[in-house]
Backbone as CSV, one residue per row, in Angstrom:
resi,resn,N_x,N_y,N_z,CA_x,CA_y,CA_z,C_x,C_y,C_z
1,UNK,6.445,22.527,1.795,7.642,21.748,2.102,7.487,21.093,3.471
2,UNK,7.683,19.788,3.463,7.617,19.261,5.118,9.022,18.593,5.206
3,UNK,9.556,19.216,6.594,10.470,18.315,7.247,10.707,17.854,8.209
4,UNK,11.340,17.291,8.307,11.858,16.592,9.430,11.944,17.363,11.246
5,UNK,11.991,18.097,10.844,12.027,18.792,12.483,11.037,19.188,13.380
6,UNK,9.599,18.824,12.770,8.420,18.855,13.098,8.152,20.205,14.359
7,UNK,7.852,20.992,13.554,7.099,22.551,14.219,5.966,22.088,14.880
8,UNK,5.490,22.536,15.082,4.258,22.522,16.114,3.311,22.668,14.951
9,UNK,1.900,21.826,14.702,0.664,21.759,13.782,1.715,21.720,12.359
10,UNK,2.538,20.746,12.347,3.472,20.367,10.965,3.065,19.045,10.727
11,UNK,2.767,18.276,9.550,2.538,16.761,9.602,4.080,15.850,10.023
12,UNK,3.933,14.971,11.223,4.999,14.459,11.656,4.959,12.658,11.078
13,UNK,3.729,11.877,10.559,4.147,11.176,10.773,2.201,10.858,9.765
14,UNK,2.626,9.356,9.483,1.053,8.884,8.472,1.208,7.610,8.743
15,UNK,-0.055,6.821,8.912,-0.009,5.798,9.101,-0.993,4.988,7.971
16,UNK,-1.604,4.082,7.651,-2.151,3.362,6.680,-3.182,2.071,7.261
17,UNK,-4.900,1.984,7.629,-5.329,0.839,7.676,-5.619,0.559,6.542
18,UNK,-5.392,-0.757,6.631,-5.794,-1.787,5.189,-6.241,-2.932,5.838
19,UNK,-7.380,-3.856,5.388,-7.783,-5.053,5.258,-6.539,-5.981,5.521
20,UNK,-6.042,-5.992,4.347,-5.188,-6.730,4.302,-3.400,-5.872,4.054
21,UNK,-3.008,-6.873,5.574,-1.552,-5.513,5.409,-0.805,-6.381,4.696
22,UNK,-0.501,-7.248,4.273,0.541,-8.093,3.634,0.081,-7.555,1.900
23,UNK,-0.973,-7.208,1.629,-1.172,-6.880,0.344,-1.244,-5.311,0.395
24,UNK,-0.976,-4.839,0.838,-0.751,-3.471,0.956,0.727,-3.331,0.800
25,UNK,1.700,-3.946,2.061,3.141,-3.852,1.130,3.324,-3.783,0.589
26,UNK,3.043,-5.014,-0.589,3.696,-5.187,-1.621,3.127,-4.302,-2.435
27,UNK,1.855,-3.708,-2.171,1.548,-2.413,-3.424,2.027,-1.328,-3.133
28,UNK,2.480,-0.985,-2.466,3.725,0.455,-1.579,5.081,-0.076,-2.037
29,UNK,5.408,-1.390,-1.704,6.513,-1.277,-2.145,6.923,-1.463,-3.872
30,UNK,5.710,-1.933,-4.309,6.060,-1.711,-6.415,6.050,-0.335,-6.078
31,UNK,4.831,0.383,-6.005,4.616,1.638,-5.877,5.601,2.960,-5.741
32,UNK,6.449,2.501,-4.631,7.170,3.981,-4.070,8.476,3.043,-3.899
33,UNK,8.618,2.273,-3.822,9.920,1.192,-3.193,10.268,1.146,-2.046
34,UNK,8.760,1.327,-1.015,8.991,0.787,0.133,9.467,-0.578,0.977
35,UNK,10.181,-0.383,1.727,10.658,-1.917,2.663,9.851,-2.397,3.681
36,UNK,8.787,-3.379,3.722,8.244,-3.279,4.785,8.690,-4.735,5.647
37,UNK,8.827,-3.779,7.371,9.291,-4.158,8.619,8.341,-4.607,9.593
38,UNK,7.930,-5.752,9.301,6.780,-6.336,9.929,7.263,-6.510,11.688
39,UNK,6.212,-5.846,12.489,6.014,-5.675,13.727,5.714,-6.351,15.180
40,UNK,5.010,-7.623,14.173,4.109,-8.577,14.363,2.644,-9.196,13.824
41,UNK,2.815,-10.468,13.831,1.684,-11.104,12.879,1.266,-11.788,13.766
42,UNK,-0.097,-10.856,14.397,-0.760,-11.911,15.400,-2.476,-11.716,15.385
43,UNK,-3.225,-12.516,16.083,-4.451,-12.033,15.985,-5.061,-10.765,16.863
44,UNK,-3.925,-10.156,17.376,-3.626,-8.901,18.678,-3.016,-8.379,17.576
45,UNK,-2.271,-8.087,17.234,-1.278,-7.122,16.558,-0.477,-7.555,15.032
46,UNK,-0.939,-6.693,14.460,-0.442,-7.145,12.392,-0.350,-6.067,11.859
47,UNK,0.838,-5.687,11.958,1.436,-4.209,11.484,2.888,-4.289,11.583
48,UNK,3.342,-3.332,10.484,4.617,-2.314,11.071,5.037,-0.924,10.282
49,UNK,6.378,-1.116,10.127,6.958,-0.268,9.015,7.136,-0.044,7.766
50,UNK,6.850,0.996,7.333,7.700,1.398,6.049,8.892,1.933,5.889
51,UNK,9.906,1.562,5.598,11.326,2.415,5.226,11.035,2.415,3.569
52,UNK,12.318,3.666,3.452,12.531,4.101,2.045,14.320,4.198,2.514
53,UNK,14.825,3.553,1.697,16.531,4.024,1.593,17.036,3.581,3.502
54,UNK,16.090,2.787,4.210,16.515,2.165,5.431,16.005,3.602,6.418
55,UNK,15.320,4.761,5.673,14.626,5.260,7.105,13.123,5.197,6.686
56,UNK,12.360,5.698,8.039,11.216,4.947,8.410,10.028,6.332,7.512
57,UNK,9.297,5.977,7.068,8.722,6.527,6.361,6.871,6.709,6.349
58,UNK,6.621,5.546,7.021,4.935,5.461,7.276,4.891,4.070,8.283
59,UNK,3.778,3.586,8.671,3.250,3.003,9.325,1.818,2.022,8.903
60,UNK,2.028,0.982,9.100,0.693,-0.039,8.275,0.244,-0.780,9.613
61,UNK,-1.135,-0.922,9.364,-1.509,-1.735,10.352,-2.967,-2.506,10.049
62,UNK,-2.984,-3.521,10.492,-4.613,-3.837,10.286,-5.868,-3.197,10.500
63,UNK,-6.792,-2.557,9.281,-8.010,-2.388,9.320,-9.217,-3.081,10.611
64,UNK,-9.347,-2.872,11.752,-10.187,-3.700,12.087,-11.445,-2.789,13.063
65,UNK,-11.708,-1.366,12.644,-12.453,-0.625,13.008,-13.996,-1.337,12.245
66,UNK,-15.280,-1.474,12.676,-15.873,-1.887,11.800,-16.607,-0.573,10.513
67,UNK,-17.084,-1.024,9.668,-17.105,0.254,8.857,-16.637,0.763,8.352
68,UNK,-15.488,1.131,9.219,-14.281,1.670,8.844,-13.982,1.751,6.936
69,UNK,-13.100,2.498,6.234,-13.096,2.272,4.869,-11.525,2.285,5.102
70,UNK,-10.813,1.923,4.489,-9.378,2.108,3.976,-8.706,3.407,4.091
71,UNK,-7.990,3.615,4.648,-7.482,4.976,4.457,-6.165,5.282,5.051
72,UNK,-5.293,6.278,4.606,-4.349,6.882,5.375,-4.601,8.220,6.782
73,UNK,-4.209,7.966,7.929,-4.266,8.720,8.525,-2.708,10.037,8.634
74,UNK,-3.266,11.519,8.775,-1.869,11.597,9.049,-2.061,12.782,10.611
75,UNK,-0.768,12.498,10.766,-0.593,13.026,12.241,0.283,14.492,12.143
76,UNK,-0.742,15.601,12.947,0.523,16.714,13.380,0.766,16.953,14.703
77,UNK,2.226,16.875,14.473,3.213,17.508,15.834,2.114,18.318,16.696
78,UNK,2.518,17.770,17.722,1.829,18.831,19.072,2.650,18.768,20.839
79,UNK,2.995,19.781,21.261,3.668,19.421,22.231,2.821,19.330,23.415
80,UNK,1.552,19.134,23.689,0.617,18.526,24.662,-0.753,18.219,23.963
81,UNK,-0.268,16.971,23.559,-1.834,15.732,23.342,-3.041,16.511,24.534
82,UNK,-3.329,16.717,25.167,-3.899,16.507,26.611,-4.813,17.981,26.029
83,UNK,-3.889,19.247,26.229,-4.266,20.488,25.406,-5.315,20.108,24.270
84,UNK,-4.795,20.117,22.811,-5.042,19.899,21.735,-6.203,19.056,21.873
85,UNK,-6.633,18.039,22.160,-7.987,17.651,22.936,-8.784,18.434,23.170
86,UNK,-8.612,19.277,23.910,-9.563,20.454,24.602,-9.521,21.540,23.833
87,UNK,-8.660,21.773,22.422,-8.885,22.788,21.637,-9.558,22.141,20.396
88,UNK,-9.688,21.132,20.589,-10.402,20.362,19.238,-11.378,20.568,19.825
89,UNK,-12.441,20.093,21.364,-13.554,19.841,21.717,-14.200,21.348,21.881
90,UNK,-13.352,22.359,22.237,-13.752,23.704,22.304,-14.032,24.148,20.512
91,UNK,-13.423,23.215,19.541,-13.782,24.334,18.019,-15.022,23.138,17.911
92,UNK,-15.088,22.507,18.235,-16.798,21.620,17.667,-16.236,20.239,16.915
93,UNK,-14.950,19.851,17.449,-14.883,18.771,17.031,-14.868,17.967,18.135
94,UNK,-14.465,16.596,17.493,-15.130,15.136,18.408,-13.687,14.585,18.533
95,UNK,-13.523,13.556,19.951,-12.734,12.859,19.864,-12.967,11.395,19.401
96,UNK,-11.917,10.566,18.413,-12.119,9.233,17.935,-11.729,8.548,18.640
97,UNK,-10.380,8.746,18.790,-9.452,7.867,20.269,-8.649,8.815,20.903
98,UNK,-8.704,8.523,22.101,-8.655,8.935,23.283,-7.070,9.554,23.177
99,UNK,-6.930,10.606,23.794,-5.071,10.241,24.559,-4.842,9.671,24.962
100,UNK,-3.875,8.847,24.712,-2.513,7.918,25.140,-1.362,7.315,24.862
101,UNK,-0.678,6.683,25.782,0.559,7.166,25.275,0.669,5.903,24.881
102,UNK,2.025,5.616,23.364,2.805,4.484,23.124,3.822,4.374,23.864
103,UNK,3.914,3.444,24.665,4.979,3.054,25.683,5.748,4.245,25.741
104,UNK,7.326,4.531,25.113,8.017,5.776,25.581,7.966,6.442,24.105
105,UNK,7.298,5.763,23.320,7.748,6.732,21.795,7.000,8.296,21.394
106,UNK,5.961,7.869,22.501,5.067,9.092,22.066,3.508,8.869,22.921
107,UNK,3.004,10.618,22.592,1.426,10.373,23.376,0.556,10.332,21.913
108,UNK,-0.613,10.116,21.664,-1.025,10.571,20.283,-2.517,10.612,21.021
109,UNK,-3.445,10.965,19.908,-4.801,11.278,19.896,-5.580,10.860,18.491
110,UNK,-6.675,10.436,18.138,-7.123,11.058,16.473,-8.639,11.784,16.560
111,UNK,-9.106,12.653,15.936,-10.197,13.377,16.357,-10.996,12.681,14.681
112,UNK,-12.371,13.585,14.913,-12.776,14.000,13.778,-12.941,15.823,13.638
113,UNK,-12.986,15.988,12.734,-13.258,17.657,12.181,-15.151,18.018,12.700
114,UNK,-15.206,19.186,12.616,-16.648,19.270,12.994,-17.645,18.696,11.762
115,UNK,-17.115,18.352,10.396,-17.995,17.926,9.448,-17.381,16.543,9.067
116,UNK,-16.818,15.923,10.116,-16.083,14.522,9.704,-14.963,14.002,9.226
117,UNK,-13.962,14.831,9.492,-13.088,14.609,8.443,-11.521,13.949,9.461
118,UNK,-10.741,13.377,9.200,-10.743,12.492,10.535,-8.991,13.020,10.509
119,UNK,-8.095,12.775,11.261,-6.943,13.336,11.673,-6.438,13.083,12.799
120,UNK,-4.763,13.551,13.357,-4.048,12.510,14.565,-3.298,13.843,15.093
121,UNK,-2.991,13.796,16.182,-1.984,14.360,16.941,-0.598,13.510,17.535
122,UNK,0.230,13.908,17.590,1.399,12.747,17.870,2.511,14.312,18.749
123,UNK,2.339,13.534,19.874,3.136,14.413,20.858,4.325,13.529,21.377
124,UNK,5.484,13.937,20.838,6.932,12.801,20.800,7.161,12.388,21.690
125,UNK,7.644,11.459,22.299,8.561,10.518,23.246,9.920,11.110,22.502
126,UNK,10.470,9.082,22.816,11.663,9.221,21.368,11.503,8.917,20.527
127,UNK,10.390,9.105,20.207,10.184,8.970,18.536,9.856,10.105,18.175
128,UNK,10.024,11.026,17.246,10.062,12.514,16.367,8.845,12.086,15.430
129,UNK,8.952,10.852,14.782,7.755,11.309,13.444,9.104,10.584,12.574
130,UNK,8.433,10.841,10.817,9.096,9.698,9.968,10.612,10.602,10.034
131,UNK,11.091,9.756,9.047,12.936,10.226,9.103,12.960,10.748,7.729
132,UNK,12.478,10.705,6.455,12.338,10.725,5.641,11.006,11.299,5.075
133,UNK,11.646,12.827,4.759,10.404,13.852,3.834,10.248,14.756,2.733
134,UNK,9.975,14.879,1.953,10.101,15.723,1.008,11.014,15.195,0.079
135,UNK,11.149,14.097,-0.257,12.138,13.143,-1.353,10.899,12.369,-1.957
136,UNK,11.863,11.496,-3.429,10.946,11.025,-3.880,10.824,9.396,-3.049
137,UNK,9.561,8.603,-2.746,9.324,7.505,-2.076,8.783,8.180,-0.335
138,UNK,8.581,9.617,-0.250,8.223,9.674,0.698,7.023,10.946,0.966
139,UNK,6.419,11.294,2.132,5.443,12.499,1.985,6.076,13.440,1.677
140,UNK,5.317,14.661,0.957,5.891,15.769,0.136,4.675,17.025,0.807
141,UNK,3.636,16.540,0.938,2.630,17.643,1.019,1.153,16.312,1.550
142,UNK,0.261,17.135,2.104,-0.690,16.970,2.565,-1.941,17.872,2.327
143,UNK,-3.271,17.006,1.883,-4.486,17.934,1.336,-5.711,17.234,2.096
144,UNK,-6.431,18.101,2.043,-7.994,18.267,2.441,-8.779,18.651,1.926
145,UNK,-10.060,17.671,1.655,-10.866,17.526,0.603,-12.250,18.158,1.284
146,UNK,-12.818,19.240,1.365,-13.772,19.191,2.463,-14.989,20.363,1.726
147,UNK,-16.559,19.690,2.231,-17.345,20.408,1.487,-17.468,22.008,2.142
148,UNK,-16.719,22.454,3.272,-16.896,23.565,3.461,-15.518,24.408,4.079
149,UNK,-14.743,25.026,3.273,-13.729,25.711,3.333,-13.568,26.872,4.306
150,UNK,-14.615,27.404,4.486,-14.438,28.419,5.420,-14.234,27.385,6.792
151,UNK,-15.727,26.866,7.183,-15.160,26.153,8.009,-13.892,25.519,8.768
152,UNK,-13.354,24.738,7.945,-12.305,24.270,8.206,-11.150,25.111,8.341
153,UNK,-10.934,26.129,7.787,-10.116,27.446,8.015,-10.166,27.488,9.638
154,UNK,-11.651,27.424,9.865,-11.851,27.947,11.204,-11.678,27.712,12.163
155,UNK,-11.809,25.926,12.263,-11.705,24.967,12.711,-9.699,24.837,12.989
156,UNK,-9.274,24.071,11.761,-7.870,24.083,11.886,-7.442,25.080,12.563
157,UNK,-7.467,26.239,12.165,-6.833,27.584,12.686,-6.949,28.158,13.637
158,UNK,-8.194,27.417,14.549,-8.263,27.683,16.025,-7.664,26.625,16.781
159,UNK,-7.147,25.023,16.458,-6.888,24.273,17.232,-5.145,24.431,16.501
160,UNK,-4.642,24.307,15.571,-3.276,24.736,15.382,-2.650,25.805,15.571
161,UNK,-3.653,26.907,15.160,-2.644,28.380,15.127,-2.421,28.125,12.721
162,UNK,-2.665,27.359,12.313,-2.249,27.973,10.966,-2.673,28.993,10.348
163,UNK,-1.708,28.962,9.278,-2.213,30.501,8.427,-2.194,29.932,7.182
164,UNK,-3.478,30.353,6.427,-4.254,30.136,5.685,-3.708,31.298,4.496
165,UNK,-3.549,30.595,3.198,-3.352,31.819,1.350,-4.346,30.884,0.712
166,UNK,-4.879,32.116,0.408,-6.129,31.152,-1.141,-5.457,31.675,-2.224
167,UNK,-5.548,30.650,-3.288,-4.989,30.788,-4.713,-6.157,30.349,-6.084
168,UNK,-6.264,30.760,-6.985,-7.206,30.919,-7.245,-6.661,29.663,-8.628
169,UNK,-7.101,28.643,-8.787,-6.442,27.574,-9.689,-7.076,27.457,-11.080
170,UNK,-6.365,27.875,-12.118,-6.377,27.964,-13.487,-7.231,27.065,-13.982
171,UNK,-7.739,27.652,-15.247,-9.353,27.356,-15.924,-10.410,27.478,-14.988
172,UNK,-10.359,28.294,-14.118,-11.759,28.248,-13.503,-11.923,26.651,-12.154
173,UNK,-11.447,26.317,-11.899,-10.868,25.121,-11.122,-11.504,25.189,-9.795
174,UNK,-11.288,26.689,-9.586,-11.546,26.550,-8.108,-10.840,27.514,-7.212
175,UNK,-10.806,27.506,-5.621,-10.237,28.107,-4.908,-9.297,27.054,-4.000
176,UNK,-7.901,27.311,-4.134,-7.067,26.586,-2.713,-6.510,26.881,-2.398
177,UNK,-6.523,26.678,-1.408,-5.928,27.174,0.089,-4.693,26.565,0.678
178,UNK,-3.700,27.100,0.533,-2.357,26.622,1.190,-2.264,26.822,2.742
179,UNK,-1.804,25.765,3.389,-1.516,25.706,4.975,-0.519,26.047,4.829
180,UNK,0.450,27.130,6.317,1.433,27.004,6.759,1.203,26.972,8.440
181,UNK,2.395,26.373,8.777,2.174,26.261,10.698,2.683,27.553,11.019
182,UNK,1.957,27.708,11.928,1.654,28.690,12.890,3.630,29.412,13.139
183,UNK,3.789,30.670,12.708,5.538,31.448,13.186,6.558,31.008,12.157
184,UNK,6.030,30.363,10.817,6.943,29.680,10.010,6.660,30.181,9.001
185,UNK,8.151,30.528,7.775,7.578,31.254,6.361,7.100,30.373,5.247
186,UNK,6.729,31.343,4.749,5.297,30.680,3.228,6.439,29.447,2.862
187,UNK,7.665,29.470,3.094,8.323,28.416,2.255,8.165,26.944,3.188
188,UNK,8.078,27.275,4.125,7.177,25.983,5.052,5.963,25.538,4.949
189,UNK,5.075,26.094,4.350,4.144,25.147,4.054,4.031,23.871,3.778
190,UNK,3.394,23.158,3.883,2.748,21.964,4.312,1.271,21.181,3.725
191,UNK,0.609,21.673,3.565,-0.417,21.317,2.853,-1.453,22.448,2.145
192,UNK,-2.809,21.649,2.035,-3.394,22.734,1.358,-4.793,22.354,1.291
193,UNK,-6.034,22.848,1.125,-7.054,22.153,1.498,-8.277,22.949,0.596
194,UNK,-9.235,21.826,-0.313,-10.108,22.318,-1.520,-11.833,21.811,-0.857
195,UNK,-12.114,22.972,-1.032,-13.250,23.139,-1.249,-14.077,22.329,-2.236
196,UNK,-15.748,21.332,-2.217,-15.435,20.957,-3.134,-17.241,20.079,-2.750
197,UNK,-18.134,20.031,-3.805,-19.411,19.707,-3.073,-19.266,18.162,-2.579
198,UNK,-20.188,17.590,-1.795,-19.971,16.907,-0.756,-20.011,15.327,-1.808
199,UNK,-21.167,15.830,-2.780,-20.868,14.660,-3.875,-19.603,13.882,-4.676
200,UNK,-19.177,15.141,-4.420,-17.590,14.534,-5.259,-16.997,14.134,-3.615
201,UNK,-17.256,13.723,-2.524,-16.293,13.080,-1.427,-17.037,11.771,-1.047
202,UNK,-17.303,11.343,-2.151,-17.938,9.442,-2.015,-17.357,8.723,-1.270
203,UNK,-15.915,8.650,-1.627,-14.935,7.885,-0.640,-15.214,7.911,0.604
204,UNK,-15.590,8.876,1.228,-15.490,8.647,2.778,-17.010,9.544,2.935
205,UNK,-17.914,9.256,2.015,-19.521,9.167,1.893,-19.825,10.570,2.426
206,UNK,-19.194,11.571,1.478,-19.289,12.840,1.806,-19.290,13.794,2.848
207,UNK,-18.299,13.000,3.548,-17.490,13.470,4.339,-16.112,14.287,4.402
208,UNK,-15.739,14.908,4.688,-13.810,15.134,4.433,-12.888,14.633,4.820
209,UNK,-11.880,14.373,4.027,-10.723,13.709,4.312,-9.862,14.085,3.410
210,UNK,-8.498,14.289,4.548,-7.286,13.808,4.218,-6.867,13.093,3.593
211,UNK,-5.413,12.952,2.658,-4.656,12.597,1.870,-3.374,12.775,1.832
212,UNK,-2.501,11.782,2.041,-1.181,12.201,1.629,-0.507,12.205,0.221
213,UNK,0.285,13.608,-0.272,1.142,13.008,-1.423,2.160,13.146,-1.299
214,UNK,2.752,11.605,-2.060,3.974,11.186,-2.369,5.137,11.536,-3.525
215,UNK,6.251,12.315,-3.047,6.748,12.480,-4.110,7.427,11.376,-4.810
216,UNK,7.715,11.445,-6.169,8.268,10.373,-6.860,9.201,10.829,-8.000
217,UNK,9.898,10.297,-8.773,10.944,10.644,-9.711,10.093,10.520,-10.899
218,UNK,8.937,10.061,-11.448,8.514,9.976,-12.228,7.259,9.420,-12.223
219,UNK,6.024,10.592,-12.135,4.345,10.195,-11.811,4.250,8.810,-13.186
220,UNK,4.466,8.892,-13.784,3.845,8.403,-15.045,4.677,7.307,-15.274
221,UNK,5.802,6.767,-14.380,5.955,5.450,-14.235,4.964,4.840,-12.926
222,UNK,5.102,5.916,-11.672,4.281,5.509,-10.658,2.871,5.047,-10.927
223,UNK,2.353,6.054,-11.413,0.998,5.624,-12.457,0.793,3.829,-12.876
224,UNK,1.933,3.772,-13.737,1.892,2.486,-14.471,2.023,1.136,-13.521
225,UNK,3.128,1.776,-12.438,2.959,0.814,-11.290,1.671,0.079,-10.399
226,UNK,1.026,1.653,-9.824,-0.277,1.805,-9.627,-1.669,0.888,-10.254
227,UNK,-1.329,0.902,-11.205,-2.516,0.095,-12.272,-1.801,-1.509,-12.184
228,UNK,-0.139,-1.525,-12.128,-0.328,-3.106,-12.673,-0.266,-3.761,-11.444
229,UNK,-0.138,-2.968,-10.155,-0.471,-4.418,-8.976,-1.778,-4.030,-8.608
230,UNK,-2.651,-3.442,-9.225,-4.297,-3.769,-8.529,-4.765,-2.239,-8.312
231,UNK,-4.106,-1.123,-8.153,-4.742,0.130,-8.036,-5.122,0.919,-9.059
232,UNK,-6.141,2.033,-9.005,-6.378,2.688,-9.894,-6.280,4.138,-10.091
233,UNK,-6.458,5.019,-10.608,-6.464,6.359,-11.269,-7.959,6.792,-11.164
234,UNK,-7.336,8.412,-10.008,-8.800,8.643,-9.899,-9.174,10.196,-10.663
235,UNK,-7.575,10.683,-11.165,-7.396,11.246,-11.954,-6.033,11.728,-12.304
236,UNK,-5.696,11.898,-13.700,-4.654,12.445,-14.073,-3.924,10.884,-14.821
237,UNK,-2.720,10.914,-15.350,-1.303,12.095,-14.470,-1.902,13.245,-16.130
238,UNK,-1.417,14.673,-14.976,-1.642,15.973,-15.015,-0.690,16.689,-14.931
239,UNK,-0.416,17.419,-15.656,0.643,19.102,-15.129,-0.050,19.795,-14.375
240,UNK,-0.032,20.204,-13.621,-0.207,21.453,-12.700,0.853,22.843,-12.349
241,UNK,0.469,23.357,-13.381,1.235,24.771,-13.584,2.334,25.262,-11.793
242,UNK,3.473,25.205,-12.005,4.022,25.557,-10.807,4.653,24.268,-9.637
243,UNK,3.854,23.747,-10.062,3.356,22.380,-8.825,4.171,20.970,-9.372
244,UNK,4.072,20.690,-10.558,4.572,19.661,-11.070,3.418,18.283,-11.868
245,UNK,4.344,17.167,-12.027,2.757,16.243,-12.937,2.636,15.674,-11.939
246,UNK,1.134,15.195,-11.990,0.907,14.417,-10.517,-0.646,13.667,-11.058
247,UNK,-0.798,12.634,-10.133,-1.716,11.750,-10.505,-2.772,11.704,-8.629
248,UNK,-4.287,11.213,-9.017,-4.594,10.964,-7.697,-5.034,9.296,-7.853
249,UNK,-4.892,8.583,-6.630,-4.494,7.084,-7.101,-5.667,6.389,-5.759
250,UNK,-6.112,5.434,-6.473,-6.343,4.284,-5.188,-5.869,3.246,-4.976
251,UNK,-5.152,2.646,-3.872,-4.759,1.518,-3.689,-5.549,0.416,-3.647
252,UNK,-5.442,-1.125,-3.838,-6.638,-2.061,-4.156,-7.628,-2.109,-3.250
253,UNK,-7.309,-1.029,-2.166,-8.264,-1.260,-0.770,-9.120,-0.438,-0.912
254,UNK,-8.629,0.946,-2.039,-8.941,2.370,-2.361,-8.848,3.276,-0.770
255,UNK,-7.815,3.167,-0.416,-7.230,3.582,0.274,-6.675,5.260,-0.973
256,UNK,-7.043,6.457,-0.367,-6.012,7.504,-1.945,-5.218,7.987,-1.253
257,UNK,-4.504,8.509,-2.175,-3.287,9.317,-2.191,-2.757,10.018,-3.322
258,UNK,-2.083,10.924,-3.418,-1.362,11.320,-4.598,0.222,10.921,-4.930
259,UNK,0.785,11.109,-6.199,1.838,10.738,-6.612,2.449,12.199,-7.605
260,UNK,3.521,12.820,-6.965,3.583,14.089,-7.465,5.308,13.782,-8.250
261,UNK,5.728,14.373,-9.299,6.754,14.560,-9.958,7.049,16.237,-9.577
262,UNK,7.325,17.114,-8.653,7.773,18.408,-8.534,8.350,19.167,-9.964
263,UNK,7.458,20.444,-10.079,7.982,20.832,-10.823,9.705,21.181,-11.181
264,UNK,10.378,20.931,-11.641,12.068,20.765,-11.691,12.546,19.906,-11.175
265,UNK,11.566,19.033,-11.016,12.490,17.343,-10.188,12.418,16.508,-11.350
């Protein structure tokens, strides 16, 4: 469950590069029925907002890292950027960009993992992180795709403080691992993170990465959405015993994400 009040190592906030941000809207907004609040359209700056229902929900901005692939970044709460730096560089990870601050809204950071896997820190101003969580059109949960599980246990759990449950996933599937932040009960959890050989992580050339999913009122219209402005199905839509139907999706940039229907929603 993620909300709004952002705990300490809780996801506060996701942002989105794309190539092209004007065609990214409009596939978020068929998609989830996002509003997007353009920031500025310049050859300096071409980004803004996402709202859902008029609160703010994600963040888009122009792709212009080179190399770079499409992707969502997401950010956890931290109450010293500056710290968290030095507990990332002490577990064997790297910094991507630096600390610093957005004018008064906030300090942020983004690292990589010790096997690549890339991620943000966002230490508040007045800005908290999105307004809108755990509904449908907005983040619901957060996963990690990574070829070595212990690791990353090790890693996360020395620079957050989380606590780590493995669950053992039907037909033989696999092992996953549910996050919760660090002094908070199992019903706070937050994400969850699969083990998984390095071949199946093409997308980001067998590397690990992050993903956000989106809840929705109905995967299997989202689905249909998904396919008719330009994205595709990278698997499912699926039941998942407990969990609900859910699909994993690429946007035309193949940017992924998931699209979850909660079980009893």
């Amino acid at each position: 469950m993620i909300t709004t009040d952002f705990a300490p190592g809780s996801p506060c906030w996701i942002d989105l590069g794309s190539p092209d941000v004007r065609a990214a809207a409009a596939f978020y907004g068929a998609v989830l029925g996002w509003d997007y609040e353009s920031m500025g359209e310049s050859e300096d700056m071409e980004g803004g907002m996402f709202r859902k229902d008029g609160k703010v929900v994600a963040g888009l901005g122009k792709l212009t890292e080179e190399g770079a692939r499409s992707a969502w970044m997401i950010y956890f709460n931290v109450s010293d950027a500056d710290e968290t730096t030095r507990a990332v560089e002490r577990a064997g990870g790297t910094v991507r960009v630096a600390t610093r601050d957005l004018d008064e809204w906030g300090r942020m950071a983004q690292f990589n993992d010790p096997l690549g896997g890339q991620f943000a820190v966002w230490q508040p101003g007045t800005t908290k992180g999105m307004e809108l969580a755990d509904e449908p059109g907005s983040l619901s949960w957060t996963e990690l795709y990574t070829s070595d599980a212990a690791a990353a246990k090790e890693f996360y759990g020395g620079v957050f403080g989380w606590r780590f449950s493995d669950s053992e996933l039907p037909g033989g599937g696999g092992t996953y691992t549910l996050i919760t932040p660090a002094g908070l009960p199992e019903e706070r959890m937050h994400g969850g993170l699969m083990e998984m050989p390095a071949e199946n992580l093409a997308l980001a050339s067998g590397r690990p990465y992050w993903h956000p999913v989106f809840a929705v009122d109905d995967c299997d219209a989202a689905v249909a959405k998904v396919t008719e402005n330009g994205g595709s199905v990278q698997m499912g839509p699926a039941d998942a015993e407990g969990v609900g139907r859910l699909a994993v999706c690429l946007d035309p940039a193949n940017a992924d994400f998931v699209v979850l229907t909660p079980a009893g929603g």
